[in-house]
Amino acid sequence: MIFGRTSTGDGKDFIKKLQRERTDYKYASQVRTIAKSLIQLSVGIYTEPERFVYELLQNAVDAFADTGNDSLEIFIQADQDKFVFMHNGKPFNEKDVEGICDVGNGTKANDSKKIGYKGIGFKSVFMPSVNHVSIISGQFCFEFDKQKARSLMPSFPASEGVLGPNDVPWQVIPIDAPQLKELSVPGFNVITIVYTQEAKKIGARIEHLFFDLQFLLFLRSNNVNIRFERNGQFVFSVGKKQVIDPSDNMPKVTLYKNDQPLSTWMLYTKGVTVPSDVKAALEHDFNTPDKLKGADSVEISF
């Protein structure tokens, strides 16, 4: 696989700025607390190793919504020691990079048109990868590397104890990686490389995940194409295409596998006004995302 999107000086400087902020600890106890919290986010919450694929798919849909392009293109590769997920959505800007280097501070929290809102979804990639994830997008080429992050930790007095092998919050410490600038796939703006010993297992689970394609109906993108390869060999492609039926002016969605239509669905979407008493109740509901509280209307699709 040949990659290559260059990283500008601005992107490099921003990554180094974030790196300084994410390694400026005064006490060893702070490092241990954050490191353990991040492990719980990536392993304690996301118990299935393939869960991160759904999270990356969600991110791709949200990023594509801002492009105005006709079709969301996704390319997934599972090799011996790495899993690669790329899409043609909007390239990362500084806020995007800052969001995935943080917890609960994503860029979607106040955007009701985006799926994500918790700001922790990307942390799922650190479950299958125990030490290394790389990202190439726009002007940014950077990585999360456990060993390199450990070398950036400040020195602490012996009285605070030695940091253990897992006492490093590497999942939020970006490291500029200019060597990634040679990596590129034309037409794909965001490339995530997850280095993992479970690539073979995850690749097998991917086929199972995409056996039932009805989940594609509920992706906000009207047209989606997903291609999957394992060890450089084509395995399958799936997708959906939405058109307006001129006979009734209703959207109809056809699901495809390997360019062959499998089923066609009628899609009906209606805007519903949120009653004032419901809005008032949601204001005090802990489980309702802030971006949905106070909404005057919602869309329901069948």
PDB file of C-alpha atoms in Angstrom, residues 52-300:
ATOM      1  CA  PHE A  52     -13.634   0.476  16.797  1.00  0.00           C
ATOM      2  CA  VAL A  53     -14.698  -0.184  13.189  1.00  0.00           C
ATOM      3  CA  TYR A  54     -18.175   1.156  13.985  1.00  0.00           C
ATOM      4  CA  GLU A  55     -16.630   4.191  15.655  1.00  0.00           C
ATOM      5  CA  LEU A  56     -14.433   4.934  12.636  1.00  0.00           C
ATOM      6  CA  LEU A  57     -17.444   4.452  10.343  1.00  0.00           C
ATOM      7  CA  GLN A  58     -19.403   6.937  12.436  1.00  0.00           C
ATOM      8  CA  ASN A  59     -16.547   9.424  12.232  1.00  0.00           C
ATOM      9  CA  ALA A  60     -16.401   8.980   8.454  1.00  0.00           C
ATOM     10  CA  VAL A  61     -20.122   9.704   8.093  1.00  0.00           C
ATOM     11  CA  ASP A  62     -19.859  12.818  10.248  1.00  0.00           C
ATOM     12  CA  ALA A  63     -16.785  14.078   8.371  1.00  0.00           C
ATOM     13  CA  PHE A  64     -18.411  13.452   4.982  1.00  0.00           C
ATOM     14  CA  ALA A  65     -21.485  15.509   5.887  1.00  0.00           C
ATOM     15  CA  ASP A  66     -19.424  18.703   5.529  1.00  0.00           C
ATOM     16  CA  THR A  67     -17.964  17.984   2.093  1.00  0.00           C
ATOM     17  CA  GLY A  68     -20.945  18.327  -0.234  1.00  0.00           C
ATOM     18  CA  ASN A  69     -19.672  15.361  -2.271  1.00  0.00           C
ATOM     19  CA  ASP A  70     -22.006  12.807  -3.805  1.00  0.00           C
ATOM     20  CA  SER A  71     -20.723   9.548  -2.350  1.00  0.00           C
ATOM     21  CA  LEU A  72     -18.943   8.542   0.854  1.00  0.00           C
ATOM     22  CA  GLU A  73     -16.053   6.274  -0.102  1.00  0.00           C
ATOM     23  CA  ILE A  74     -14.501   4.012   2.526  1.00  0.00           C
ATOM     24  CA  PHE A  75     -11.569   1.643   2.036  1.00  0.00           C
ATOM     25  CA  ILE A  76     -10.741  -0.919   4.739  1.00  0.00           C
ATOM     26  CA  GLN A  77      -7.661  -3.137   4.776  1.00  0.00           C
ATOM     27  CA  ALA A  78      -6.691  -5.889   7.210  1.00  0.00           C
ATOM     28  CA  ASP A  79      -3.100  -7.104   6.913  1.00  0.00           C
ATOM     29  CA  GLN A  80      -0.938  -9.325   9.110  1.00  0.00           C
ATOM     30  CA  ASP A  81      -0.083  -6.694  11.700  1.00  0.00           C
ATOM     31  CA  LYS A  82      -2.208  -3.652  10.941  1.00  0.00           C
ATOM     32  CA  PHE A  83      -5.726  -2.515  10.192  1.00  0.00           C
ATOM     33  CA  VAL A  84      -6.237   0.486   7.895  1.00  0.00           C
ATOM     34  CA  PHE A  85      -9.417   2.563   7.627  1.00  0.00           C
ATOM     35  CA  MET A  86      -9.616   5.469   5.179  1.00  0.00           C
ATOM     36  CA  HIS A  87     -12.369   7.704   3.839  1.00  0.00           C
ATOM     37  CA  ASN A  88     -12.979  10.757   1.650  1.00  0.00           C
ATOM     38  CA  GLY A  89     -14.569  12.931   4.327  1.00  0.00           C
ATOM     39  CA  LYS A  90     -13.310  16.340   5.406  1.00  0.00           C
ATOM     40  CA  PRO A  91      -9.585  16.370   6.292  1.00  0.00           C
ATOM     41  CA  PHE A  92      -8.645  17.032   9.908  1.00  0.00           C
ATOM     42  CA  ASN A  93      -8.313  20.596  11.119  1.00  0.00           C
ATOM     43  CA  GLU A  94      -6.706  21.668  14.397  1.00  0.00           C
ATOM     44  CA  LYS A  95      -9.939  21.200  16.364  1.00  0.00           C
ATOM     45  CA  ASP A  96     -10.294  17.639  15.073  1.00  0.00           C
ATOM     46  CA  VAL A  97      -6.741  16.770  16.095  1.00  0.00           C
ATOM     47  CA  GLU A  98      -7.204  18.389  19.489  1.00  0.00           C
ATOM     48  CA  GLY A  99     -10.466  16.490  19.971  1.00  0.00           C
ATOM     49  CA  ILE A 100      -8.979  13.020  19.450  1.00  0.00           C
ATOM     50  CA  CYS A 101      -6.052  13.954  21.713  1.00  0.00           C
ATOM     51  CA  ASP A 102      -8.498  14.712  24.503  1.00  0.00           C
ATOM     52  CA  VAL A 103     -11.387  13.047  26.350  1.00  0.00           C
ATOM     53  CA  GLY A 104     -14.951  14.369  26.148  1.00  0.00           C
ATOM     54  CA  ASN A 105     -13.885  17.418  24.157  1.00  0.00           C
ATOM     55  CA  GLY A 106     -14.769  16.361  20.622  1.00  0.00           C
ATOM     56  CA  THR A 107     -15.929  18.624  17.817  1.00  0.00           C
ATOM     57  CA  LYS A 108     -19.443  17.106  17.600  1.00  0.00           C
ATOM     58  CA  ALA A 109     -20.780  17.906  21.062  1.00  0.00           C
ATOM     59  CA  ASN A 110     -22.838  20.892  19.893  1.00  0.00           C
ATOM     60  CA  ASP A 111     -23.662  19.776  16.343  1.00  0.00           C
ATOM     61  CA  SER A 112     -27.067  18.074  16.266  1.00  0.00           C
ATOM     62  CA  LYS A 113     -26.433  16.902  12.687  1.00  0.00           C
ATOM     63  CA  LYS A 114     -23.497  14.730  13.780  1.00  0.00           C
ATOM     64  CA  ILE A 115     -23.860  11.242  15.255  1.00  0.00           C
ATOM     65  CA  GLY A 116     -21.121  11.397  17.860  1.00  0.00           C
ATOM     66  CA  TYR A 117     -21.304  13.568  20.951  1.00  0.00           C
ATOM     67  CA  LYS A 118     -19.344  12.011  23.832  1.00  0.00           C
ATOM     68  CA  GLY A 119     -15.865  12.739  22.516  1.00  0.00           C
ATOM     69  CA  ILE A 120     -14.528   9.275  23.405  1.00  0.00           C
ATOM     70  CA  GLY A 121     -15.299   7.157  20.315  1.00  0.00           C
ATOM     71  CA  PHE A 122     -11.804   7.328  18.845  1.00  0.00           C
ATOM     72  CA  LYS A 123     -10.391   5.841  22.053  1.00  0.00           C
ATOM     73  CA  SER A 124     -11.831   2.494  20.925  1.00  0.00           C
ATOM     74  CA  VAL A 125      -8.897   2.096  18.482  1.00  0.00           C
ATOM     75  CA  PHE A 126      -6.613   1.633  21.473  1.00  0.00           C
ATOM     76  CA  MET A 127      -8.278  -1.620  22.459  1.00  0.00           C
ATOM     77  CA  PRO A 128      -6.967  -3.738  19.556  1.00  0.00           C
ATOM     78  CA  SER A 129      -3.755  -1.707  19.352  1.00  0.00           C
ATOM     79  CA  VAL A 130      -1.660  -1.989  22.471  1.00  0.00           C
ATOM     80  CA  ASN A 131       1.067   0.455  21.473  1.00  0.00           C
ATOM     81  CA  HIS A 132       0.776   2.205  18.095  1.00  0.00           C
ATOM     82  CA  VAL A 133      -1.780   4.105  15.965  1.00  0.00           C
ATOM     83  CA  SER A 134      -0.959   6.428  13.033  1.00  0.00           C
ATOM     84  CA  ILE A 135      -3.044   9.122  11.334  1.00  0.00           C
ATOM     85  CA  ILE A 136      -2.567  10.950   8.034  1.00  0.00           C
ATOM     86  CA  SER A 137      -5.026  13.729   7.233  1.00  0.00           C
ATOM     87  CA  GLY A 138      -4.666  17.097   5.532  1.00  0.00           C
ATOM     88  CA  GLN A 139      -1.592  18.854   6.883  1.00  0.00           C
ATOM     89  CA  PHE A 140      -1.239  16.427   9.794  1.00  0.00           C
ATOM     90  CA  CYS A 141       0.917  13.318   9.955  1.00  0.00           C
ATOM     91  CA  PHE A 142       1.165  12.031  13.507  1.00  0.00           C
ATOM     92  CA  GLU A 143       1.032   8.939  15.660  1.00  0.00           C
ATOM     93  CA  PHE A 144       0.282   7.670  19.132  1.00  0.00           C
ATOM     94  CA  ASP A 145       3.199   5.468  20.200  1.00  0.00           C
ATOM     95  CA  LYS A 146       3.465   3.980  23.678  1.00  0.00           C
ATOM     96  CA  GLN A 147       7.251   3.662  23.787  1.00  0.00           C
ATOM     97  CA  LYS A 148       7.916   7.105  22.321  1.00  0.00           C
ATOM     98  CA  ALA A 149       5.371   8.662  24.675  1.00  0.00           C
ATOM     99  CA  ARG A 150       7.117   7.039  27.647  1.00  0.00           C
ATOM    100  CA  SER A 151      10.373   8.747  26.671  1.00  0.00           C
ATOM    101  CA  LEU A 152       8.578  12.118  26.836  1.00  0.00           C
ATOM    102  CA  MET A 153       7.487  11.709  30.456  1.00  0.00           C
ATOM    103  CA  PRO A 154       9.150  14.146  32.894  1.00  0.00           C
ATOM    104  CA  SER A 155      11.400  12.904  35.687  1.00  0.00           C
ATOM    105  CA  PHE A 156       9.845  12.455  39.113  1.00  0.00           C
ATOM    106  CA  PRO A 157      11.422  12.099  42.573  1.00  0.00           C
ATOM    107  CA  ALA A 158      12.147   8.546  43.706  1.00  0.00           C
ATOM    108  CA  SER A 159       9.704   9.090  46.557  1.00  0.00           C
ATOM    109  CA  GLU A 160       6.833   9.108  44.030  1.00  0.00           C
ATOM    110  CA  GLY A 161       7.730   5.660  42.757  1.00  0.00           C
ATOM    111  CA  VAL A 162       8.749   4.358  39.360  1.00  0.00           C
ATOM    112  CA  LEU A 163       6.153   4.531  36.579  1.00  0.00           C
ATOM    113  CA  GLY A 164       5.003   1.038  35.603  1.00  0.00           C
ATOM    114  CA  PRO A 165       4.933  -0.315  32.026  1.00  0.00           C
ATOM    115  CA  ASN A 166       1.333   0.849  31.560  1.00  0.00           C
ATOM    116  CA  ASP A 167       1.660   4.101  33.488  1.00  0.00           C
ATOM    117  CA  VAL A 168       1.835   6.348  30.435  1.00  0.00           C
ATOM    118  CA  PRO A 169      -1.181   8.130  28.859  1.00  0.00           C
ATOM    119  CA  TRP A 170       0.118   7.547  25.339  1.00  0.00           C
ATOM    120  CA  GLN A 171      -3.413   7.559  23.904  1.00  0.00           C
ATOM    121  CA  VAL A 172      -3.590  11.382  24.191  1.00  0.00           C
ATOM    122  CA  ILE A 173       0.029  12.266  23.377  1.00  0.00           C
ATOM    123  CA  PRO A 174       0.419  13.018  19.643  1.00  0.00           C
ATOM    124  CA  ILE A 175       3.866  12.583  18.111  1.00  0.00           C
ATOM    125  CA  ASP A 176       4.747  14.263  14.844  1.00  0.00           C
ATOM    126  CA  ALA A 177       5.603  11.580  12.283  1.00  0.00           C
ATOM    127  CA  PRO A 178       7.005  13.146   9.085  1.00  0.00           C
ATOM    128  CA  GLN A 179       7.869   9.659   7.806  1.00  0.00           C
ATOM    129  CA  LEU A 180       4.161   9.191   7.148  1.00  0.00           C
ATOM    130  CA  LYS A 181       4.179  11.904   4.495  1.00  0.00           C
ATOM    131  CA  GLU A 182       4.978   9.274   1.870  1.00  0.00           C
ATOM    132  CA  LEU A 183       1.774   7.446   2.642  1.00  0.00           C
ATOM    133  CA  SER A 184      -1.194   8.263   0.465  1.00  0.00           C
ATOM    134  CA  VAL A 185      -4.182   6.870  -1.376  1.00  0.00           C
ATOM    135  CA  PRO A 186      -5.615   9.301  -3.948  1.00  0.00           C
ATOM    136  CA  GLY A 187      -9.077  10.551  -3.047  1.00  0.00           C
ATOM    137  CA  PHE A 188      -8.925   9.589   0.629  1.00  0.00           C
ATOM    138  CA  ASN A 189      -8.551  12.453   3.095  1.00  0.00           C
ATOM    139  CA  VAL A 190      -8.356  10.627   6.434  1.00  0.00           C
ATOM    140  CA  ILE A 191      -6.251   7.499   6.957  1.00  0.00           C
ATOM    141  CA  THR A 192      -6.111   5.697  10.301  1.00  0.00           C
ATOM    142  CA  ILE A 193      -3.616   2.853  10.744  1.00  0.00           C
ATOM    143  CA  VAL A 194      -4.119   0.625  13.777  1.00  0.00           C
ATOM    144  CA  TYR A 195      -1.138  -1.640  14.419  1.00  0.00           C
ATOM    145  CA  THR A 196      -2.436  -4.783  16.081  1.00  0.00           C
ATOM    146  CA  GLN A 197      -1.715  -8.469  16.466  1.00  0.00           C
ATOM    147  CA  GLU A 198      -5.448  -9.095  16.113  1.00  0.00           C
ATOM    148  CA  ALA A 199      -5.702  -7.911  12.488  1.00  0.00           C
ATOM    149  CA  LYS A 200      -6.480 -11.421  11.228  1.00  0.00           C
ATOM    150  CA  LYS A 201      -9.197 -11.941  13.830  1.00  0.00           C
ATOM    151  CA  ILE A 202     -10.703  -8.512  13.217  1.00  0.00           C
ATOM    152  CA  GLY A 203     -10.642  -9.083   9.462  1.00  0.00           C
ATOM    153  CA  ALA A 204     -12.697 -12.237   9.908  1.00  0.00           C
ATOM    154  CA  ARG A 205     -15.185 -10.408  12.127  1.00  0.00           C
ATOM    155  CA  ILE A 206     -15.537  -7.639   9.528  1.00  0.00           C
ATOM    156  CA  GLU A 207     -17.121 -10.091   7.096  1.00  0.00           C
ATOM    157  CA  HIS A 208     -19.653 -10.994   9.773  1.00  0.00           C
ATOM    158  CA  LEU A 209     -20.357  -7.335  10.584  1.00  0.00           C
ATOM    159  CA  PHE A 210     -21.201  -6.591   6.974  1.00  0.00           C
ATOM    160  CA  PHE A 211     -23.277  -9.720   6.388  1.00  0.00           C
ATOM    161  CA  ASP A 212     -26.480  -7.817   7.207  1.00  0.00           C
ATOM    162  CA  LEU A 213     -26.419  -4.502   5.348  1.00  0.00           C
ATOM    163  CA  GLN A 214     -29.574  -2.933   6.768  1.00  0.00           C
ATOM    164  CA  PHE A 215     -27.531  -0.720   9.107  1.00  0.00           C
ATOM    165  CA  LEU A 216     -26.451   1.191   5.975  1.00  0.00           C
ATOM    166  CA  LEU A 217     -30.022   2.468   5.631  1.00  0.00           C
ATOM    167  CA  PHE A 218     -29.598   4.671   8.681  1.00  0.00           C
ATOM    168  CA  LEU A 219     -26.307   6.318   7.744  1.00  0.00           C
ATOM    169  CA  ARG A 220     -26.867   9.980   6.970  1.00  0.00           C
ATOM    170  CA  SER A 221     -24.929   9.763   3.701  1.00  0.00           C
ATOM    171  CA  ASN A 222     -27.259   9.017   0.791  1.00  0.00           C
ATOM    172  CA  ASN A 223     -24.648   7.139  -1.209  1.00  0.00           C
ATOM    173  CA  VAL A 224     -21.999   4.952   0.419  1.00  0.00           C
ATOM    174  CA  ASN A 225     -19.366   2.602  -1.007  1.00  0.00           C
ATOM    175  CA  ILE A 226     -17.239   0.425   1.286  1.00  0.00           C
ATOM    176  CA  ARG A 227     -14.438  -1.785  -0.034  1.00  0.00           C
ATOM    177  CA  PHE A 228     -12.696  -4.395   2.100  1.00  0.00           C
ATOM    178  CA  GLU A 229      -9.384  -6.116   1.389  1.00  0.00           C
ATOM    179  CA  ARG A 230      -7.420  -8.643   3.416  1.00  0.00           C
ATOM    180  CA  ASN A 231      -3.682  -9.095   2.874  1.00  0.00           C
ATOM    181  CA  GLY A 232      -3.935  -7.135  -0.367  1.00  0.00           C
ATOM    182  CA  GLN A 233      -6.713  -9.287  -1.802  1.00  0.00           C
ATOM    183  CA  PHE A 234     -10.238  -8.056  -2.532  1.00  0.00           C
ATOM    184  CA  VAL A 235     -12.816  -9.662  -0.230  1.00  0.00           C
ATOM    185  CA  PHE A 236     -16.045  -7.718  -0.796  1.00  0.00           C
ATOM    186  CA  SER A 237     -17.624  -4.357  -1.452  1.00  0.00           C
ATOM    187  CA  VAL A 238     -20.927  -3.125  -0.057  1.00  0.00           C
ATOM    188  CA  GLY A 239     -22.878   0.078  -0.375  1.00  0.00           C
ATOM    189  CA  LYS A 240     -26.119   1.894  -0.806  1.00  0.00           C
ATOM    190  CA  LYS A 241     -27.522   4.281  -3.369  1.00  0.00           C
ATOM    191  CA  GLN A 242     -30.484   6.584  -2.849  1.00  0.00           C
ATOM    192  CA  VAL A 243     -32.631   7.971  -5.664  1.00  0.00           C
ATOM    193  CA  ILE A 244     -35.924   9.851  -5.791  1.00  0.00           C
ATOM    194  CA  ASP A 245     -38.664   7.792  -7.405  1.00  0.00           C
ATOM    195  CA  PRO A 246     -40.402  10.148  -9.897  1.00  0.00           C
ATOM    196  CA  SER A 247     -43.676   8.231  -9.592  1.00  0.00           C
ATOM    197  CA  ASP A 248     -44.244   9.286  -5.951  1.00  0.00           C
ATOM    198  CA  ASN A 249     -41.330  11.643  -5.275  1.00  0.00           C
ATOM    199  CA  MET A 250     -40.186   9.369  -2.435  1.00  0.00           C
ATOM    200  CA  PRO A 251     -36.570   8.389  -1.718  1.00  0.00           C
ATOM    201  CA  LYS A 252     -35.745   4.772  -2.439  1.00  0.00           C
ATOM    202  CA  VAL A 253     -32.552   3.130  -1.230  1.00  0.00           C
ATOM    203  CA  THR A 254     -30.925   0.129  -2.878  1.00  0.00           C
ATOM    204  CA  LEU A 255     -28.347  -1.941  -0.971  1.00  0.00           C
ATOM    205  CA  TYR A 256     -25.511  -3.528  -2.933  1.00  0.00           C
ATOM    206  CA  LYS A 257     -22.901  -6.197  -2.393  1.00  0.00           C
ATOM    207  CA  ASN A 258     -20.123  -6.683  -4.940  1.00  0.00           C
ATOM    208  CA  ASP A 259     -22.007  -4.281  -7.248  1.00  0.00           C
ATOM    209  CA  GLN A 260     -25.078  -6.531  -7.235  1.00  0.00           C
ATOM    210  CA  PRO A 261     -28.364  -5.117  -5.839  1.00  0.00           C
ATOM    211  CA  LEU A 262     -29.654  -7.094  -2.869  1.00  0.00           C
ATOM    212  CA  SER A 263     -32.748  -5.171  -1.779  1.00  0.00           C
ATOM    213  CA  THR A 264     -34.566  -1.882  -2.257  1.00  0.00           C
ATOM    214  CA  TRP A 265     -36.226   0.112   0.505  1.00  0.00           C
ATOM    215  CA  MET A 266     -38.585   3.060   0.661  1.00  0.00           C
ATOM    216  CA  LEU A 267     -37.309   5.767   2.986  1.00  0.00           C
ATOM    217  CA  TYR A 268     -39.693   8.161   4.685  1.00  0.00           C
ATOM    218  CA  THR A 269     -38.379  11.042   6.789  1.00  0.00           C
ATOM    219  CA  LYS A 270     -40.583  13.461   8.682  1.00  0.00           C
ATOM    220  CA  GLY A 271     -39.781  16.429  10.876  1.00  0.00           C
ATOM    221  CA  VAL A 272     -41.544  16.303  14.261  1.00  0.00           C
ATOM    222  CA  THR A 273     -42.017  19.294  16.567  1.00  0.00           C
ATOM    223  CA  VAL A 274     -40.820  18.655  20.131  1.00  0.00           C
ATOM    224  CA  PRO A 275     -43.575  19.611  22.622  1.00  0.00           C
ATOM    225  CA  SER A 276     -42.617  22.164  25.262  1.00  0.00           C
ATOM    226  CA  ASP A 277     -43.236  19.733  28.142  1.00  0.00           C
ATOM    227  CA  VAL A 278     -40.898  17.185  26.540  1.00  0.00           C
ATOM    228  CA  LYS A 279     -38.224  19.856  26.065  1.00  0.00           C
ATOM    229  CA  ALA A 280     -38.538  20.809  29.721  1.00  0.00           C
ATOM    230  CA  ALA A 281     -38.185  17.178  30.818  1.00  0.00           C
ATOM    231  CA  LEU A 282     -35.129  16.633  28.615  1.00  0.00           C
ATOM    232  CA  GLU A 283     -33.373  19.597  30.212  1.00  0.00           C
ATOM    233  CA  HIS A 284     -33.073  17.556  33.404  1.00  0.00           C
ATOM    234  CA  ASP A 285     -32.369  14.183  31.789  1.00  0.00           C
ATOM    235  CA  PHE A 286     -28.784  13.136  32.377  1.00  0.00           C
ATOM    236  CA  ASN A 287     -28.700  10.685  29.442  1.00  0.00           C
ATOM    237  CA  THR A 288     -29.805  13.185  26.782  1.00  0.00           C
ATOM    238  CA  PRO A 289     -26.892  14.792  24.893  1.00  0.00           C
ATOM    239  CA  ASP A 290     -26.626  18.541  25.481  1.00  0.00           C
ATOM    240  CA  LYS A 291     -26.863  19.213  21.757  1.00  0.00           C
ATOM    241  CA  LEU A 292     -30.377  17.691  21.706  1.00  0.00           C
ATOM    242  CA  LYS A 293     -31.668  19.554  24.735  1.00  0.00           C
ATOM    243  CA  GLY A 294     -33.730  22.522  23.668  1.00  0.00           C
ATOM    244  CA  ALA A 295     -34.182  21.228  20.114  1.00  0.00           C
ATOM    245  CA  ASP A 296     -37.372  22.553  18.550  1.00  0.00           C
ATOM    246  CA  SER A 297     -37.752  19.642  16.147  1.00  0.00           C
ATOM    247  CA  VAL A 298     -36.298  16.248  15.270  1.00  0.00           C
ATOM    248  CA  GLU A 299     -36.284  14.075  12.170  1.00  0.00           C
ATOM    249  CA  ILE A 300     -37.672  10.548  12.270  1.00  0.00           C
TER     250      ILE A 300
END
